[in-house]
Coordinates of C-alpha atoms and ligand atoms in Angstrom, one line a residue:
X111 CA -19.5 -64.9 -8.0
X112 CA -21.5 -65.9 -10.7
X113 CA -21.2 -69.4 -12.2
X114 CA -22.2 -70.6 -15.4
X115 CA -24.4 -73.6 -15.7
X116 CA -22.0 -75.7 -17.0
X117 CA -19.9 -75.1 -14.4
X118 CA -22.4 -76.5 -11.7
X119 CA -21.8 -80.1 -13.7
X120 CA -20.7 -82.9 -11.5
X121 CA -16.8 -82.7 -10.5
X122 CA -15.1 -86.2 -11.4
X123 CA -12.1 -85.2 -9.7
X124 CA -9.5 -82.8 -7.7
X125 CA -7.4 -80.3 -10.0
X126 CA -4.2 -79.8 -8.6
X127 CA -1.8 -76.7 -8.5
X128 CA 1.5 -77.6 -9.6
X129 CA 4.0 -74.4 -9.2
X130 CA 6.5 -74.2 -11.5
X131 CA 9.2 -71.0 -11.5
X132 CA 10.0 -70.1 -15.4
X133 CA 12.6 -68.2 -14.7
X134 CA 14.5 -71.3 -13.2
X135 CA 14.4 -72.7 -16.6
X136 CA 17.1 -73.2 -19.3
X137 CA 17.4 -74.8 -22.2
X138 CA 20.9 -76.1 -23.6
X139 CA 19.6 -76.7 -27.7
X140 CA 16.5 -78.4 -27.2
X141 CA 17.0 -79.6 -23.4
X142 CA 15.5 -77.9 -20.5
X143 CA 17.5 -77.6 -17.2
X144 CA 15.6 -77.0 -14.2
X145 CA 17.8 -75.6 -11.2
X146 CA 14.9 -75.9 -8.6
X147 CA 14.0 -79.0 -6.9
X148 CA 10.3 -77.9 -6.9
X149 CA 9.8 -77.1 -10.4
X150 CA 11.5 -79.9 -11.6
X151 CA 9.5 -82.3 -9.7
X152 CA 5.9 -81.0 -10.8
X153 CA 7.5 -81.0 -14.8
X154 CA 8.1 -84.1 -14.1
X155 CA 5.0 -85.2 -12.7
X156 CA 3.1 -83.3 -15.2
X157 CA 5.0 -84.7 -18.2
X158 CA 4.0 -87.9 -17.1
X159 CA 0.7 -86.9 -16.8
X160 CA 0.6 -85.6 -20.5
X161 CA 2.3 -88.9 -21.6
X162 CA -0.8 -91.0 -20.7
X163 CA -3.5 -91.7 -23.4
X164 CA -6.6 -90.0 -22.3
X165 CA -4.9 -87.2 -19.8
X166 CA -5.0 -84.0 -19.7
X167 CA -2.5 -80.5 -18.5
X168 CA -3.2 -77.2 -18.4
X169 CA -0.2 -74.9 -18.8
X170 CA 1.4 -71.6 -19.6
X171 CA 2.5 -70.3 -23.0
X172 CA 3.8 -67.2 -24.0
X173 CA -0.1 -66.4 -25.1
X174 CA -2.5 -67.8 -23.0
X175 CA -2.8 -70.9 -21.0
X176 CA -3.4 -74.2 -23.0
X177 CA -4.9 -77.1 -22.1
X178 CA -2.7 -79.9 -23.7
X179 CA -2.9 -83.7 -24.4
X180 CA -1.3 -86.0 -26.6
X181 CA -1.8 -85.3 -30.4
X182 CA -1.2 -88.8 -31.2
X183 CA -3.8 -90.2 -28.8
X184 CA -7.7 -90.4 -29.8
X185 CA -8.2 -90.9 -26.2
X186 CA -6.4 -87.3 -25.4
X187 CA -7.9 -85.5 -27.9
X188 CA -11.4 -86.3 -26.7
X189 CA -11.0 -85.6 -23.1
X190 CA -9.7 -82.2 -24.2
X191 CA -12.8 -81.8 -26.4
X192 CA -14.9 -83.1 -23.2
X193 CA -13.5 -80.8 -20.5
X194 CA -13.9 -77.6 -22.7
X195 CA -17.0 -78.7 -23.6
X196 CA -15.3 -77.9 -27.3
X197 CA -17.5 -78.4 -30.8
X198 CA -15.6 -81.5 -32.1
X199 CA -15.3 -79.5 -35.5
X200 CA -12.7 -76.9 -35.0
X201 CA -9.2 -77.9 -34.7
X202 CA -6.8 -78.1 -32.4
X203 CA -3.2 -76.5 -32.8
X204 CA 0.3 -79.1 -32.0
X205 CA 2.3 -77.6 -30.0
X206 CA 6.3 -78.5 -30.0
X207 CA 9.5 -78.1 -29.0
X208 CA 12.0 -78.7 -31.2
X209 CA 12.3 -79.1 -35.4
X210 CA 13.4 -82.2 -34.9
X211 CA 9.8 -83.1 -33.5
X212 CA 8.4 -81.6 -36.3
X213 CA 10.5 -84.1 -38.3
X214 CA 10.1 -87.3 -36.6
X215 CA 5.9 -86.4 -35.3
X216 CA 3.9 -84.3 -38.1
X217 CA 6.4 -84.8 -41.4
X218 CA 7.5 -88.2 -41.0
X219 CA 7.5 -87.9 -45.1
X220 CA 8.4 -84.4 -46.4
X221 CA 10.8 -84.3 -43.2
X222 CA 11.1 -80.2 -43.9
X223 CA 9.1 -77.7 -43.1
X224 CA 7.8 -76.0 -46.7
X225 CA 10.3 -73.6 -48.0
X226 CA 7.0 -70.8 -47.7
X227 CA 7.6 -70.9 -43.9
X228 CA 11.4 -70.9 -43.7
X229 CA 11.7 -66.9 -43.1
X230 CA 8.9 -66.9 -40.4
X231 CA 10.2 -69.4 -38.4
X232 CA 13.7 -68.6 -38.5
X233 CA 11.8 -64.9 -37.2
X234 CA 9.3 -65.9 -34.8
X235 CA 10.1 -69.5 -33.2
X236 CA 9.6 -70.0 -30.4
X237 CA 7.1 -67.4 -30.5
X238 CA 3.1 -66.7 -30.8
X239 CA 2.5 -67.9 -34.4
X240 CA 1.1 -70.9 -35.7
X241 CA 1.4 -72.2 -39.4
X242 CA -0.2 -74.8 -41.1
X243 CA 1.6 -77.9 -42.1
X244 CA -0.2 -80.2 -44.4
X245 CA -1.5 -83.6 -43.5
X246 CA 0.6 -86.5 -44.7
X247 CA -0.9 -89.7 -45.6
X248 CA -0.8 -92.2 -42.6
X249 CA -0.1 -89.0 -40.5
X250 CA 0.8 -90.3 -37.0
X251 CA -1.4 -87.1 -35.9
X252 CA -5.0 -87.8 -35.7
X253 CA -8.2 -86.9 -37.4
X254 CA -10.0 -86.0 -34.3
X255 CA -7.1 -83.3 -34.2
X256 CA -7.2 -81.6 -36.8
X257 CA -11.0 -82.2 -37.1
X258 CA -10.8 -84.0 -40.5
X259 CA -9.0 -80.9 -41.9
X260 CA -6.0 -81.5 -44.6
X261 CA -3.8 -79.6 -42.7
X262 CA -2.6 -79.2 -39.2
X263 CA -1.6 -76.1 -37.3
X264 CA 1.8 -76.4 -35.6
X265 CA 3.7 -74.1 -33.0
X266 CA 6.7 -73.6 -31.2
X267 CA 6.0 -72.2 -28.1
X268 CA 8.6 -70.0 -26.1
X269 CA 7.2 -70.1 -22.6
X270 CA 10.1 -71.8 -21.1
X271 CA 7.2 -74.2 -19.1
X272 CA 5.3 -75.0 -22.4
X273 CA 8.5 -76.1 -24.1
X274 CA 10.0 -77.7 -20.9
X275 CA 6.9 -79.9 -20.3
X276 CA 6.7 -80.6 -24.5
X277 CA 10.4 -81.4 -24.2
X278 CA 10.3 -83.9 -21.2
X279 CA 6.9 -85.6 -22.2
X280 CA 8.6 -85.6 -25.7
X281 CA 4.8 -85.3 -27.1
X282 CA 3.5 -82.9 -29.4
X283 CA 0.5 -81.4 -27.2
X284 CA -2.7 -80.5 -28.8
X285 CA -3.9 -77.8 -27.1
X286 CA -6.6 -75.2 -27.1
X287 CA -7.1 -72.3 -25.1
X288 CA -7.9 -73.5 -21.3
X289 CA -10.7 -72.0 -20.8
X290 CA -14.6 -73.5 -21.0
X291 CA -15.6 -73.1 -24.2
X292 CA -17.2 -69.9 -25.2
X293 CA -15.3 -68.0 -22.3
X294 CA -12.5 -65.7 -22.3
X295 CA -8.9 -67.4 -22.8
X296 CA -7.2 -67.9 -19.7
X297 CA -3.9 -65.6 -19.2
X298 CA -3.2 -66.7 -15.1
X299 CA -3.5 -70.3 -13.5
X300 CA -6.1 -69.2 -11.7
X301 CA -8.5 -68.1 -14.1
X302 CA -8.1 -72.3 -15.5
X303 CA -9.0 -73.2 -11.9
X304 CA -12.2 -70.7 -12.4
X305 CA -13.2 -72.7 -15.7
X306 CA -11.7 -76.0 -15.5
X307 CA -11.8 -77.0 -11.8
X308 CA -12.9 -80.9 -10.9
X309 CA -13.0 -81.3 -15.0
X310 CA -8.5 -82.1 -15.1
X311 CA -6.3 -83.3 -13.1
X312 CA -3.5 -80.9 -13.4
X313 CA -2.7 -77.0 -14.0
X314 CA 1.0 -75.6 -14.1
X315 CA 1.0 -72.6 -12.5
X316 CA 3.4 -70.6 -14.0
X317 CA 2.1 -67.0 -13.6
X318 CA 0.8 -64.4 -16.0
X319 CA 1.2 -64.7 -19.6
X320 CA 3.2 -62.2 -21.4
X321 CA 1.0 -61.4 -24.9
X322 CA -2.2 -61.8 -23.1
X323 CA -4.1 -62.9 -26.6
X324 CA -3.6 -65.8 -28.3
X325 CA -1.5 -66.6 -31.3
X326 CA -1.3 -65.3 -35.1
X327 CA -2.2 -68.1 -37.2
X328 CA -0.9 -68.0 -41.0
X329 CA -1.5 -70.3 -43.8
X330 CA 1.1 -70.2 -46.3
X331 CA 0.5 -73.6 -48.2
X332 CA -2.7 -71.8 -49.8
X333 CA -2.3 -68.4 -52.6
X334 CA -2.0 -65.9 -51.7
X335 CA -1.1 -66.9 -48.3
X336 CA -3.5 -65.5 -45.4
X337 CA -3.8 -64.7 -41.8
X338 CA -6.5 -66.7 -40.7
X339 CA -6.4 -65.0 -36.7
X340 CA -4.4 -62.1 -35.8
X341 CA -2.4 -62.9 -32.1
X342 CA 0.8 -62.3 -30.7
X343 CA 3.0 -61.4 -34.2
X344 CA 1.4 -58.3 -36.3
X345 CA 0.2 -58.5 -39.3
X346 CA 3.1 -56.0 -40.5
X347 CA 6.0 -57.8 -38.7
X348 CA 4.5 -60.8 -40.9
X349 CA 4.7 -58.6 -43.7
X350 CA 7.9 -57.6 -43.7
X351 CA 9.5 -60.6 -42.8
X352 CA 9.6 -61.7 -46.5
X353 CA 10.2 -64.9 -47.9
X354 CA 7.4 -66.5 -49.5
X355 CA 4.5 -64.3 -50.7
X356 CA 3.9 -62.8 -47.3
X357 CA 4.1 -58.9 -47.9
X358 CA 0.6 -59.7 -49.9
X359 CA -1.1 -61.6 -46.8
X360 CA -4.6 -61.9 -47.0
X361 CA -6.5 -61.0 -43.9
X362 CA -9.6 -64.0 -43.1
X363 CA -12.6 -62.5 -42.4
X364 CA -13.6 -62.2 -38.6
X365 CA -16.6 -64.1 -38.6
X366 CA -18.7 -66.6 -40.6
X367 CA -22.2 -68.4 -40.5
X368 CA -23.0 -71.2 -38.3
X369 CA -23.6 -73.3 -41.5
X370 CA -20.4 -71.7 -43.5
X371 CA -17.1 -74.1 -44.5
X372 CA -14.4 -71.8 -43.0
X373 CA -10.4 -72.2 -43.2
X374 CA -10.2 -71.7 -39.4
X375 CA -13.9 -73.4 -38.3
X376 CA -13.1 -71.2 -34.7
X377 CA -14.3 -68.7 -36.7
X378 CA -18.1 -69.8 -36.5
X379 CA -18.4 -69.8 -32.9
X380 CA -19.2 -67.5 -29.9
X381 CA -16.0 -66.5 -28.5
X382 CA -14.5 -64.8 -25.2
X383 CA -17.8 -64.4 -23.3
X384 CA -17.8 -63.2 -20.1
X385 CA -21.8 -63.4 -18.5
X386 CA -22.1 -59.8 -18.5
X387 CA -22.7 -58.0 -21.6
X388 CA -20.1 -56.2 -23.5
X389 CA -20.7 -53.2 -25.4
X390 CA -17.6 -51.8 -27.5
X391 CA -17.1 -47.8 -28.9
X392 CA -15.3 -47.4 -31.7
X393 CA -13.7 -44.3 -32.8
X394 CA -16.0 -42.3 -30.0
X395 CA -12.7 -40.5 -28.7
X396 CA -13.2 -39.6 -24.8
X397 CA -16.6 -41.3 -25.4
X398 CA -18.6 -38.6 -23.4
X399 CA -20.8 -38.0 -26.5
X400 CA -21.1 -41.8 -27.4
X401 CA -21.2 -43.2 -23.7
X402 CA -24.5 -41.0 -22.6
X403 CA -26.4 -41.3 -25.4
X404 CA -26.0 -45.2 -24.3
X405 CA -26.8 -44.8 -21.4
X406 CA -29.5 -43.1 -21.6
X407 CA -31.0 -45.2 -25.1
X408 CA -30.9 -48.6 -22.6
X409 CA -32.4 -46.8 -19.6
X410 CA -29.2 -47.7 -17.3
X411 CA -29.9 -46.1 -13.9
X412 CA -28.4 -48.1 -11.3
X413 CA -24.4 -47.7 -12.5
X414 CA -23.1 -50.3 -9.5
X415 CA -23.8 -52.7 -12.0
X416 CA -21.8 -51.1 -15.2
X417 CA -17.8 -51.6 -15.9
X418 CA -15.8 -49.0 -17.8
X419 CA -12.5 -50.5 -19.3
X420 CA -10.6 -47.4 -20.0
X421 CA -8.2 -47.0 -22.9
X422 CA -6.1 -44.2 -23.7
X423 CA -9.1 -41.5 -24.6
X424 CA -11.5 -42.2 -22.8
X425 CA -12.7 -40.2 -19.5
X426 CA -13.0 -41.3 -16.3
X427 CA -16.5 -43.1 -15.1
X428 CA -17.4 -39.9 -13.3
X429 CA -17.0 -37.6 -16.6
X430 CA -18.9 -39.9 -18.5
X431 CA -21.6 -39.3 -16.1
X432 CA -21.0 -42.9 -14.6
X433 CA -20.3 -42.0 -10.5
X434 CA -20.1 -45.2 -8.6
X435 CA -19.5 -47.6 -11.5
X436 CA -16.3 -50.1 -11.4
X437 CA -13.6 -48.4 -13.6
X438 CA -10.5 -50.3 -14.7
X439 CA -7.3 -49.0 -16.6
X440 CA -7.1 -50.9 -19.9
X441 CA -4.1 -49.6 -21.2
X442 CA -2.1 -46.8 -23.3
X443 CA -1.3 -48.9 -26.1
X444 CA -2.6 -51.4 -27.5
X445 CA 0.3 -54.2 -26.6
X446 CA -0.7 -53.2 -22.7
X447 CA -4.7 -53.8 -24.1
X448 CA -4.0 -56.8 -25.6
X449 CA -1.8 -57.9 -21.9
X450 CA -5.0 -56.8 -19.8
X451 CA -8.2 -57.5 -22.1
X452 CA -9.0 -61.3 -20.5
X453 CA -8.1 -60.2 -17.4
X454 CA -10.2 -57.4 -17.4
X455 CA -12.8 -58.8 -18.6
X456 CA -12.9 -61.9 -15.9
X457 CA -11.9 -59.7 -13.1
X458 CA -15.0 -57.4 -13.5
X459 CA -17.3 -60.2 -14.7
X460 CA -16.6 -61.3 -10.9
X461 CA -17.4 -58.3 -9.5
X462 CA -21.2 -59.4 -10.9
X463 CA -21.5 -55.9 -13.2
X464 CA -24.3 -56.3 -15.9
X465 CA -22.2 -54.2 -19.0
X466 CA -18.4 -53.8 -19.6
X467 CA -18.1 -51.0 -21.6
X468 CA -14.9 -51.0 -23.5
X469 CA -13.1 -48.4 -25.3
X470 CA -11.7 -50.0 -28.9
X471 CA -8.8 -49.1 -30.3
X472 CA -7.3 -48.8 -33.9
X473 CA -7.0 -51.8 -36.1
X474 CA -3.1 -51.8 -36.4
X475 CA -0.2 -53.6 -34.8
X476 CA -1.5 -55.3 -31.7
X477 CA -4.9 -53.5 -32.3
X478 CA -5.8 -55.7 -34.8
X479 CA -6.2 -58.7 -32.6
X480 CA -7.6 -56.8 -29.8
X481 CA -10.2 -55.7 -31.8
X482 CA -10.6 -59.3 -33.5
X483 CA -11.2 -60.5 -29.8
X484 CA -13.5 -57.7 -28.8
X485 CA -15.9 -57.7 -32.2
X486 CA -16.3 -61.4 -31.2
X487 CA -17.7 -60.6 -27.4
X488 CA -19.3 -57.9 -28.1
X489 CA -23.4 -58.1 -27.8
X490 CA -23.5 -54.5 -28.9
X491 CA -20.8 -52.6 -31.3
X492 CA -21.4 -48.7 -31.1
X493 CA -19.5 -46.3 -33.5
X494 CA -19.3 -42.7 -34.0
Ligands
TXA581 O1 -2.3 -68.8 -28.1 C1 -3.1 -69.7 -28.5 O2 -3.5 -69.7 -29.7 C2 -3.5 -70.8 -27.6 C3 -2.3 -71.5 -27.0 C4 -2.7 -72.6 -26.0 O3 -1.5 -72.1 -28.1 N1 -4.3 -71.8 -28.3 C5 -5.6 -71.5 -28.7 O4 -6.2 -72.5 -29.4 O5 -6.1 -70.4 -28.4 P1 -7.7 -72.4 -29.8 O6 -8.0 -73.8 -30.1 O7 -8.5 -71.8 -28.8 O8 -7.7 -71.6 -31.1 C6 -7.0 -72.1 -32.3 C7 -7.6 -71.5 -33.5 C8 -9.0 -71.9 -33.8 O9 -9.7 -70.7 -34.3 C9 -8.9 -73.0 -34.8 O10 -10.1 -73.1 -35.6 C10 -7.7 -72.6 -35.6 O11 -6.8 -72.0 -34.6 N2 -7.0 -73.7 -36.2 C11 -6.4 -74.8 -35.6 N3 -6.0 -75.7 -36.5 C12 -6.3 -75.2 -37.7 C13 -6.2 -75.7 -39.0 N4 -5.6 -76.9 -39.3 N5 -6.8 -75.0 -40.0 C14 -7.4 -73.8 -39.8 N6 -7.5 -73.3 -38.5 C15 -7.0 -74.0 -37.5
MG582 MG1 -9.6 -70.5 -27.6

């Protein structure tokens, strides 16, 4: 297994495993009730981890796994930033469970969300989307949280473990992806424990994610209103919804300059690296054509060492001339790409393969943040 340097750092503690069964979760309104003793019993312990100024959870959402601390502690914050090894400049997203949160936490002022957002919530929470509130003067959320920005992105998760561990701690959790910075998100406990292991004290095992890419984030205070990351609601769903000016949504641009003020500073940075290289065909239909020409242009010969990752037109490793190399389904559409991409991509990266070679997909519906997460680890973009 390779490890990344970073990883070889010393380990200040033991991470523990806490189980927790999502299907023996309800909610009545905003209340979770957890019918096994088990589950309940690592919430609760986890909950009162999160509580604590300075400590840290992992858990499941319906997107990827976060790793959340108190947005209202400094203390929190930082260690987040420290066991990521996260640039202090991009923002992290509040996660919550209720309105009433919303109210009482973030707009202790306005109290309401803006009327731009009404429609999209009412539509997607709990859900993957995140929208940005703005910032209110003497804002009981902190600056190292929203990394000096005016505005702070807020979600309602629907993982019934994310919003039962929000609703116990009663904390809004700020929390990134769980994985070390620069690596691909997490979508299974395990895959935390990979990145994260000796660095927190706690993961909530919950199983797979559903989405298997992180969330949409929209900005409706600015005009027109944009999508600053496609994620787990389409750009099309977010058009129709209405309300607002959303059917004219502006899409961000995918990437920006090291030195470049963006809206969403994630943006800037390396993203969703595995250690092998990734090379991504676009348009190259069964990829026969595309693939061998690659091949052959980077003098590949020992094929132990390459991953295919399979979409719906591409042939098999042996018809692309590719006998013996590690070959992995990635899907018929792209909602099942979007489920396996992380996966995939760690899995194979394990198997200690030099290039993934991926088949891309069209830029619509779920394909649009497939292929947002895919242009950003790609070393190498081919297209017909
Ligand atoms: O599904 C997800 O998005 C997961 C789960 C845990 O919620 N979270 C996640 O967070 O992937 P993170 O930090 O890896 O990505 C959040 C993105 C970053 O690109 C960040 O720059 C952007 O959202 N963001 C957060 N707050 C923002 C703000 N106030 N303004 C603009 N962009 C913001
Ligand atoms: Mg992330």
């Amino acid at each position: 297994m390779v490890k990344t340097a970073w990883r070889i750092l010393a380990r200040a503690m033991k991470t523990k495993s806490l189980a927790v069964n999502p299907r023996n979760i309800r909610f009545i309104g905003d209340n979770p009730i957890i019918s096994d003793d088990v589950s309940r019993k690592n919430l609760e312990e986890a909950a009162q981890t999160v509580r604590q100024s300075g400590q840290v959870v992992a858990f499941p959402t319906e997107t990827v796994y976060g790793l959340g601390g108190s947005a209202l502690s400094d203390d929190s914050v930082l260690a987040i930033y420290a066991a990521k090894n996260r640039p202090a400049d991009n923002p992290l997203i509040v996660h919550v469970s209720s309105l009433d949160q919303i109210e009482r936490l973030i707009l202790t002022k306005l109290k309401k969300l803006p009327i731009v957002y009404e429609k999209l919530v009412e539509t997607f929470w709990p859900g993957p989307l995140t929208i940005l509130l703005p910032v209110e003067e003497g804002s009981l959320v902190l600056k190292l949280c929203t990394a000096g920005q005016d505005t702070v992105g807020v979600r309602m998760p629907k993982h019934p473990v994310a919003r039962a561990l929000i609703a116990m701690s009663d904390t809004p959790l700020a929390a990134p992806s769980a994985n070390a910075s620069t690596r691909p998100s997490p979508t299974e406990a395990g895959h935390v424990m990979f990145d994260l292991d000796g660095r927190i004290p706690c993961i909530i095992d919950g199983g797979p994610c559903e989405v298997g890419v992180e969330l949409t984030v929209v900005d409706g205070l600015s005009e027109p209103p944009m999508l600053l990351r496609p994620g787990g609601v389409s750009a099309e769903a977010i058009k129709q919804c209405g309300g607002g000016n959303w059917e004219n949504v502006v899409l961000a641009k995918k990437t920006a300059g090291k030195m470049e003020a963006v809206k969403t500073p994630g943006m800037k940075y390396r993203h969703y690296l595995p250690t092998a290289k990734v090379v991504l065909f676009v348009g190259c239909g069964n990829g026969e054509k595309s693939v061998k020409e690659w091949v052959s242009r980077n003098s590949i010969s020992d094929f132990s060492k390459v991953a295919v990752l399979r979409g719906p037109l591409f042939a098999s490793a042996e018809e692309l001339g590719l006998s013996g190399a590690v070959e992995r389904d990635f899907g018929h559409t792209a909602t099942e790409m979007a489920f396996r991409l992380f996966k995939l991509l760690r899995e194979v990266d394990d198997l200690g393969v030099d290039v993934i070679l991926v088949e891309g997909v069209a830029e619509e519906g779920d394909g649009l943040a497939v292929m947002n997460r895919l242009s950003k680890a790609a070393f190498e973009i081919v297209s017909s």
